[in-house]
Amino acid sequence: SQGGSLMPSLRVKLTKSPIGYPKSQKDALMALGLTKMQRERELPDNPSTHGQIRKVAHLVTVSEVKK
């Protein structure tokens, strides 16, 4: 068993196209691993992830993963 499995995580889904938005927002989506529409990623719930999500909050939907 891995010790990191108890760490809370967030499910992030790209729901709106980043076309027409600044490159910095597209870069934040790339860093989150959201490269195509409707793609979902499960990411760690930490301040770094929260900052990236806040930058593109108008393009994504976020839900908490229950473990």
mmCIF file of C-alpha atoms in Angstrom:
data_model
loop_
_atom_site.group_PDB
_atom_site.id
_atom_site.type_symbol
_atom_site.label_atom_id
_atom_site.label_comp_id
_atom_site.label_asym_id
_atom_site.label_seq_id
_atom_site.Cartn_x
_atom_site.Cartn_y
_atom_site.Cartn_z
ATOM 1 C CA SER A 1 0.000 0.000 0.000
ATOM 2 C CA GLN A 2 1.175 3.510 -0.754
ATOM 3 C CA GLY A 3 1.226 6.207 1.898
ATOM 4 C CA GLY A 4 0.061 8.934 -0.526
ATOM 5 C CA SER A 5 -3.290 7.303 -1.268
ATOM 6 C CA LEU A 6 -4.974 9.071 1.672
ATOM 7 C CA MET A 7 -4.137 12.496 0.258
ATOM 8 C CA PRO A 8 -7.259 14.365 -0.877
ATOM 9 C CA SER A 9 -7.598 14.980 -4.599
ATOM 10 C CA LEU A 10 -9.673 17.000 -7.042
ATOM 11 C CA ARG A 11 -11.225 15.934 -10.332
ATOM 12 C CA VAL A 12 -10.836 18.706 -12.916
ATOM 13 C CA LYS A 13 -12.562 18.647 -16.326
ATOM 14 C CA LEU A 14 -12.023 21.034 -19.250
ATOM 15 C CA THR A 15 -15.546 22.130 -20.216
ATOM 16 C CA LYS A 16 -14.956 25.322 -22.231
ATOM 17 C CA SER A 17 -12.531 25.883 -25.095
ATOM 18 C CA PRO A 18 -9.459 28.011 -24.309
ATOM 19 C CA ILE A 19 -9.480 29.458 -27.865
ATOM 20 C CA GLY A 20 -9.374 33.241 -27.657
ATOM 21 C CA TYR A 21 -7.969 33.314 -24.117
ATOM 22 C CA PRO A 22 -4.439 34.448 -23.164
ATOM 23 C CA LYS A 23 -1.469 32.121 -23.578
ATOM 24 C CA SER A 24 -0.892 32.152 -19.816
ATOM 25 C CA GLN A 25 -4.286 30.485 -19.317
ATOM 26 C CA LYS A 26 -3.533 27.897 -22.006
ATOM 27 C CA ASP A 27 -0.200 27.219 -20.270
ATOM 28 C CA ALA A 28 -2.023 26.676 -16.956
ATOM 29 C CA LEU A 29 -4.305 24.129 -18.656
ATOM 30 C CA MET A 30 -1.247 22.338 -20.095
ATOM 31 C CA ALA A 31 0.310 22.225 -16.623
ATOM 32 C CA LEU A 32 -2.898 20.671 -15.293
ATOM 33 C CA GLY A 33 -2.802 18.097 -18.104
ATOM 34 C CA LEU A 34 -6.008 19.351 -19.716
ATOM 35 C CA THR A 35 -5.091 19.394 -23.392
ATOM 36 C CA LYS A 36 -8.407 18.463 -25.040
ATOM 37 C CA MET A 37 -12.060 19.270 -24.457
ATOM 38 C CA GLN A 38 -13.899 17.061 -21.926
ATOM 39 C CA ARG A 39 -10.598 15.649 -20.620
ATOM 40 C CA GLU A 40 -10.628 14.871 -16.894
ATOM 41 C CA ARG A 41 -7.671 14.686 -14.547
ATOM 42 C CA GLU A 42 -7.414 13.724 -10.909
ATOM 43 C CA LEU A 43 -4.984 16.114 -9.237
ATOM 44 C CA PRO A 44 -3.644 16.520 -5.683
ATOM 45 C CA ASP A 45 -5.513 18.987 -3.472
ATOM 46 C CA ASN A 46 -2.684 21.421 -2.683
ATOM 47 C CA PRO A 47 -2.034 25.194 -2.947
ATOM 48 C CA SER A 48 -0.165 24.850 -6.261
ATOM 49 C CA THR A 49 -3.071 23.059 -7.922
ATOM 50 C CA HIS A 50 -5.573 25.530 -6.425
ATOM 51 C CA GLY A 51 -3.626 28.447 -7.938
ATOM 52 C CA GLN A 52 -3.625 26.889 -11.402
ATOM 53 C CA ILE A 53 -7.321 26.049 -11.176
ATOM 54 C CA ARG A 54 -8.148 29.601 -10.016
ATOM 55 C CA LYS A 55 -6.463 31.000 -13.150
ATOM 56 C CA VAL A 56 -8.718 28.929 -15.457
ATOM 57 C CA ALA A 57 -11.810 28.542 -13.257
ATOM 58 C CA HIS A 58 -14.025 29.913 -16.060
ATOM 59 C CA LEU A 59 -12.932 27.049 -18.363
ATOM 60 C CA VAL A 60 -13.118 24.033 -16.025
ATOM 61 C CA THR A 61 -15.405 22.249 -13.598
ATOM 62 C CA VAL A 62 -13.977 20.928 -10.346
ATOM 63 C CA SER A 63 -15.264 18.237 -8.008
ATOM 64 C CA GLU A 64 -13.786 16.650 -4.909
ATOM 65 C CA VAL A 65 -12.864 12.982 -5.067
ATOM 66 C CA LYS A 66 -14.126 10.877 -2.162
ATOM 67 C CA LYS A 67 -11.737 8.100 -1.226
#
